[in-house]
Amino acid sequence: MRSNFLKFAFIVSVIFNISIISTAGYVYWRHRRKAFMFGNMTRKEKAIFEKMDLRPDQIKALNEGSAAFRVEADKKRDEIIRERKALLTLLRGGSATNEAVDGEISKINRLQGDIQRMVAMHILNEKTMLDKDQQNRFFDLLDTYLERRRHAAFGH
């Protein structure tokens, strides 16, 4: 009888160990898979992609498009900063005229309009990569983001 109990305890122990090792392996695999899928994204980007329930091929395509978009947007942002510094230099100097100030402001507005167009085109491009449900979640996330920015900007 003691022999049967030891056999039973041994079998239970083996099953228990196998289940723990299997669970740990699955968790490790899942973590590595997500790390591979999401690459060097920010935490916010990862959260967005997870909320949208994207497939790996969609994540790869969106990452590639976002990387190219960010490079161009950063160039425009740098141009805007240069133009704002030029405006500040003009205002600081003694020779600022209304026409010169308007000219600098027009340059800044043009660059900001360029960025707005780039963003809209980028959103349209990303939209084509998503199914209808993902598109709805994508636009819900954008809407939530805009609401948060509005509240932060106006202190509501």
PDB file of C-alpha atoms in Angstrom:
ATOM      1  CA  MET A   1       0.000   0.000   0.000  1.00  0.00           C
ATOM      2  CA  ARG A   2       2.867   2.308   0.808  1.00  0.00           C
ATOM      3  CA  SER A   3       4.319   1.561  -2.627  1.00  0.00           C
ATOM      4  CA  ASN A   4       1.036   2.569  -4.331  1.00  0.00           C
ATOM      5  CA  PHE A   5       0.931   5.825  -2.359  1.00  0.00           C
ATOM      6  CA  LEU A   6       4.529   6.666  -3.362  1.00  0.00           C
ATOM      7  CA  LYS A   7       3.752   5.924  -7.012  1.00  0.00           C
ATOM      8  CA  PHE A   8       0.663   8.129  -6.831  1.00  0.00           C
ATOM      9  CA  ALA A   9       2.591  10.966  -5.125  1.00  0.00           C
ATOM     10  CA  PHE A  10       5.380  10.654  -7.708  1.00  0.00           C
ATOM     11  CA  ILE A  11       2.916  10.835 -10.627  1.00  0.00           C
ATOM     12  CA  VAL A  12       1.126  13.848  -9.101  1.00  0.00           C
ATOM     13  CA  SER A  13       4.486  15.538  -8.543  1.00  0.00           C
ATOM     14  CA  VAL A  14       5.589  14.911 -12.139  1.00  0.00           C
ATOM     15  CA  ILE A  15       2.290  16.213 -13.528  1.00  0.00           C
ATOM     16  CA  PHE A  16       2.497  19.263 -11.280  1.00  0.00           C
ATOM     17  CA  ASN A  17       6.090  20.007 -12.374  1.00  0.00           C
ATOM     18  CA  ILE A  18       5.248  19.547 -16.047  1.00  0.00           C
ATOM     19  CA  SER A  19       2.297  21.913 -15.759  1.00  0.00           C
ATOM     20  CA  ILE A  20       4.425  24.580 -14.038  1.00  0.00           C
ATOM     21  CA  ILE A  21       7.208  24.260 -16.607  1.00  0.00           C
ATOM     22  CA  SER A  22       4.682  24.356 -19.466  1.00  0.00           C
ATOM     23  CA  THR A  23       2.999  27.446 -18.050  1.00  0.00           C
ATOM     24  CA  ALA A  24       6.322  29.203 -17.537  1.00  0.00           C
ATOM     25  CA  GLY A  25       7.368  28.296 -21.080  1.00  0.00           C
ATOM     26  CA  TYR A  26       4.117  29.597 -22.526  1.00  0.00           C
ATOM     27  CA  VAL A  27       4.352  32.869 -20.598  1.00  0.00           C
ATOM     28  CA  TYR A  28       7.977  33.297 -21.722  1.00  0.00           C
ATOM     29  CA  TRP A  29       7.075  32.519 -25.346  1.00  0.00           C
ATOM     30  CA  ARG A  30       4.142  34.920 -25.286  1.00  0.00           C
ATOM     31  CA  HIS A  31       6.282  37.693 -23.786  1.00  0.00           C
ATOM     32  CA  ARG A  32       9.037  37.129 -26.382  1.00  0.00           C
ATOM     33  CA  ARG A  33       6.463  37.062 -29.197  1.00  0.00           C
ATOM     34  CA  LYS A  34       5.008  40.398 -28.076  1.00  0.00           C
ATOM     35  CA  ALA A  35       8.488  41.883 -27.671  1.00  0.00           C
ATOM     36  CA  PHE A  36       9.312  40.782 -31.238  1.00  0.00           C
ATOM     37  CA  MET A  37       6.006  42.028 -32.632  1.00  0.00           C
ATOM     38  CA  PHE A  38       6.192  45.415 -30.948  1.00  0.00           C
ATOM     39  CA  GLY A  39       9.910  46.032 -31.428  1.00  0.00           C
ATOM     40  CA  ASN A  40      11.175  49.351 -30.093  1.00  0.00           C
ATOM     41  CA  MET A  41       7.794  50.995 -29.689  1.00  0.00           C
ATOM     42  CA  THR A  42       6.926  53.274 -26.851  1.00  0.00           C
ATOM     43  CA  ARG A  43       4.647  51.976 -24.133  1.00  0.00           C
ATOM     44  CA  LYS A  44       1.850  54.149 -25.498  1.00  0.00           C
ATOM     45  CA  GLU A  45       2.211  52.695 -29.011  1.00  0.00           C
ATOM     46  CA  LYS A  46       2.205  49.155 -27.631  1.00  0.00           C
ATOM     47  CA  ALA A  47      -0.968  49.874 -25.679  1.00  0.00           C
ATOM     48  CA  ILE A  48      -2.652  51.296 -28.768  1.00  0.00           C
ATOM     49  CA  PHE A  49      -1.696  48.317 -30.936  1.00  0.00           C
ATOM     50  CA  GLU A  50      -2.868  45.895 -28.251  1.00  0.00           C
ATOM     51  CA  LYS A  51      -6.212  47.699 -27.869  1.00  0.00           C
ATOM     52  CA  MET A  52      -6.735  47.498 -31.616  1.00  0.00           C
ATOM     53  CA  ASP A  53      -6.014  43.734 -31.607  1.00  0.00           C
ATOM     54  CA  LEU A  54      -3.675  43.897 -34.599  1.00  0.00           C
ATOM     55  CA  ARG A  55      -2.200  40.941 -36.414  1.00  0.00           C
ATOM     56  CA  PRO A  56       1.616  40.683 -36.663  1.00  0.00           C
ATOM     57  CA  ASP A  57       1.573  41.619 -40.374  1.00  0.00           C
ATOM     58  CA  GLN A  58      -0.474  44.730 -39.573  1.00  0.00           C
ATOM     59  CA  ILE A  59       1.894  45.709 -36.775  1.00  0.00           C
ATOM     60  CA  LYS A  60       4.878  45.361 -39.097  1.00  0.00           C
ATOM     61  CA  ALA A  61       3.238  47.450 -41.835  1.00  0.00           C
ATOM     62  CA  LEU A  62       2.101  50.138 -39.398  1.00  0.00           C
ATOM     63  CA  ASN A  63       5.552  50.295 -37.789  1.00  0.00           C
ATOM     64  CA  GLU A  64       7.230  50.761 -41.151  1.00  0.00           C
ATOM     65  CA  GLY A  65       4.799  53.503 -42.165  1.00  0.00           C
ATOM     66  CA  SER A  66       5.085  55.211 -38.780  1.00  0.00           C
ATOM     67  CA  ALA A  67       8.881  55.244 -38.883  1.00  0.00           C
ATOM     68  CA  ALA A  68       8.914  57.030 -42.249  1.00  0.00           C
ATOM     69  CA  PHE A  69       6.188  59.405 -41.078  1.00  0.00           C
ATOM     70  CA  ARG A  70       8.091  60.292 -37.890  1.00  0.00           C
ATOM     71  CA  VAL A  71      11.228  61.160 -39.844  1.00  0.00           C
ATOM     72  CA  GLU A  72       9.327  63.591 -42.072  1.00  0.00           C
ATOM     73  CA  ALA A  73       7.286  65.033 -39.198  1.00  0.00           C
ATOM     74  CA  ASP A  74      10.454  65.621 -37.160  1.00  0.00           C
ATOM     75  CA  LYS A  75      11.986  67.516 -40.085  1.00  0.00           C
ATOM     76  CA  LYS A  76       8.896  69.745 -40.287  1.00  0.00           C
ATOM     77  CA  ARG A  77       8.887  70.227 -36.520  1.00  0.00           C
ATOM     78  CA  ASP A  78      12.544  71.315 -36.662  1.00  0.00           C
ATOM     79  CA  GLU A  79      11.664  73.787 -39.411  1.00  0.00           C
ATOM     80  CA  ILE A  80       8.863  75.217 -37.272  1.00  0.00           C
ATOM     81  CA  ILE A  81      11.268  75.677 -34.352  1.00  0.00           C
ATOM     82  CA  ARG A  82      13.741  77.472 -36.642  1.00  0.00           C
ATOM     83  CA  GLU A  83      10.981  79.765 -37.913  1.00  0.00           C
ATOM     84  CA  ARG A  84       9.758  80.494 -34.393  1.00  0.00           C
ATOM     85  CA  LYS A  85      13.310  81.398 -33.379  1.00  0.00           C
ATOM     86  CA  ALA A  86      13.538  83.654 -36.441  1.00  0.00           C
ATOM     87  CA  LEU A  87      10.275  85.316 -35.372  1.00  0.00           C
ATOM     88  CA  LEU A  88      11.604  85.773 -31.846  1.00  0.00           C
ATOM     89  CA  THR A  89      14.847  87.251 -33.193  1.00  0.00           C
ATOM     90  CA  LEU A  90      12.827  89.616 -35.380  1.00  0.00           C
ATOM     91  CA  LEU A  91      10.645  90.661 -32.447  1.00  0.00           C
ATOM     92  CA  ARG A  92      13.685  91.100 -30.213  1.00  0.00           C
ATOM     93  CA  GLY A  93      15.411  93.373 -32.738  1.00  0.00           C
ATOM     94  CA  GLY A  94      14.467  96.973 -33.294  1.00  0.00           C
ATOM     95  CA  SER A  95      13.492  96.635 -36.954  1.00  0.00           C
ATOM     96  CA  ALA A  96      10.368  94.460 -36.660  1.00  0.00           C
ATOM     97  CA  THR A  97       7.580  95.647 -38.943  1.00  0.00           C
ATOM     98  CA  ASN A  98       4.050  94.304 -39.184  1.00  0.00           C
ATOM     99  CA  GLU A  99       4.828  92.948 -42.658  1.00  0.00           C
ATOM    100  CA  ALA A 100       7.987  91.154 -41.496  1.00  0.00           C
ATOM    101  CA  VAL A 101       6.169  89.632 -38.499  1.00  0.00           C
ATOM    102  CA  ASP A 102       3.267  88.581 -40.742  1.00  0.00           C
ATOM    103  CA  GLY A 103       5.769  86.979 -43.127  1.00  0.00           C
ATOM    104  CA  GLU A 104       7.344  84.891 -40.359  1.00  0.00           C
ATOM    105  CA  ILE A 105       3.929  83.895 -39.016  1.00  0.00           C
ATOM    106  CA  SER A 106       2.873  82.865 -42.532  1.00  0.00           C
ATOM    107  CA  LYS A 107       5.932  80.603 -42.805  1.00  0.00           C
ATOM    108  CA  ILE A 108       5.080  78.968 -39.461  1.00  0.00           C
ATOM    109  CA  ASN A 109       1.422  78.534 -40.458  1.00  0.00           C
ATOM    110  CA  ARG A 110       2.434  76.963 -43.781  1.00  0.00           C
ATOM    111  CA  LEU A 111       4.678  74.454 -42.003  1.00  0.00           C
ATOM    112  CA  GLN A 112       1.974  73.630 -39.453  1.00  0.00           C
ATOM    113  CA  GLY A 113      -0.483  73.116 -42.316  1.00  0.00           C
ATOM    114  CA  ASP A 114       2.038  70.785 -43.966  1.00  0.00           C
ATOM    115  CA  ILE A 115       2.211  68.726 -40.779  1.00  0.00           C
ATOM    116  CA  GLN A 116      -1.598  68.602 -40.525  1.00  0.00           C
ATOM    117  CA  ARG A 117      -1.798  67.312 -44.120  1.00  0.00           C
ATOM    118  CA  MET A 118       0.936  64.759 -43.411  1.00  0.00           C
ATOM    119  CA  VAL A 119      -0.947  63.536 -40.328  1.00  0.00           C
ATOM    120  CA  ALA A 120      -4.245  63.269 -42.226  1.00  0.00           C
ATOM    121  CA  MET A 121      -2.610  61.344 -45.083  1.00  0.00           C
ATOM    122  CA  HIS A 122      -0.835  59.091 -42.597  1.00  0.00           C
ATOM    123  CA  ILE A 123      -4.129  58.338 -40.837  1.00  0.00           C
ATOM    124  CA  LEU A 124      -5.817  57.558 -44.177  1.00  0.00           C
ATOM    125  CA  ASN A 125      -2.953  55.242 -45.095  1.00  0.00           C
ATOM    126  CA  GLU A 126      -3.134  53.428 -41.747  1.00  0.00           C
ATOM    127  CA  LYS A 127      -6.907  53.155 -42.042  1.00  0.00           C
ATOM    128  CA  THR A 128      -6.552  51.108 -45.242  1.00  0.00           C
ATOM    129  CA  MET A 129      -4.527  48.480 -43.351  1.00  0.00           C
ATOM    130  CA  LEU A 130      -7.267  47.869 -40.775  1.00  0.00           C
ATOM    131  CA  ASP A 131     -10.513  45.944 -40.871  1.00  0.00           C
ATOM    132  CA  LYS A 132     -13.773  47.752 -40.039  1.00  0.00           C
ATOM    133  CA  ASP A 133     -13.738  46.889 -36.313  1.00  0.00           C
ATOM    134  CA  GLN A 134     -10.093  47.944 -35.978  1.00  0.00           C
ATOM    135  CA  GLN A 135     -10.860  51.190 -37.830  1.00  0.00           C
ATOM    136  CA  ASN A 136     -13.614  51.959 -35.330  1.00  0.00           C
ATOM    137  CA  ARG A 137     -11.260  51.291 -32.397  1.00  0.00           C
ATOM    138  CA  PHE A 138      -8.541  53.369 -34.086  1.00  0.00           C
ATOM    139  CA  PHE A 139     -10.800  56.393 -34.503  1.00  0.00           C
ATOM    140  CA  ASP A 140     -12.206  55.953 -30.984  1.00  0.00           C
ATOM    141  CA  LEU A 141      -8.631  56.082 -29.663  1.00  0.00           C
ATOM    142  CA  LEU A 142      -7.895  59.203 -31.720  1.00  0.00           C
ATOM    143  CA  ASP A 143     -11.080  60.822 -30.438  1.00  0.00           C
ATOM    144  CA  THR A 144     -10.163  59.999 -26.838  1.00  0.00           C
ATOM    145  CA  TYR A 145      -6.669  61.405 -27.399  1.00  0.00           C
ATOM    146  CA  LEU A 146      -8.075  64.665 -28.782  1.00  0.00           C
ATOM    147  CA  GLU A 147     -10.497  64.989 -25.875  1.00  0.00           C
ATOM    148  CA  ARG A 148      -7.668  64.530 -23.386  1.00  0.00           C
ATOM    149  CA  ARG A 149      -5.574  67.162 -25.173  1.00  0.00           C
ATOM    150  CA  ARG A 150      -8.528  69.551 -25.185  1.00  0.00           C
ATOM    151  CA  HIS A 151      -9.063  69.083 -21.460  1.00  0.00           C
ATOM    152  CA  ALA A 152      -5.351  69.453 -20.737  1.00  0.00           C
ATOM    153  CA  ALA A 153      -5.080  72.590 -22.870  1.00  0.00           C
ATOM    154  CA  PHE A 154      -8.084  74.329 -21.361  1.00  0.00           C
ATOM    155  CA  GLY A 155      -7.802  72.940 -17.830  1.00  0.00           C
ATOM    156  CA  HIS A 156     -11.189  71.218 -17.770  1.00  0.00           C
TER     157      HIS A 156
END
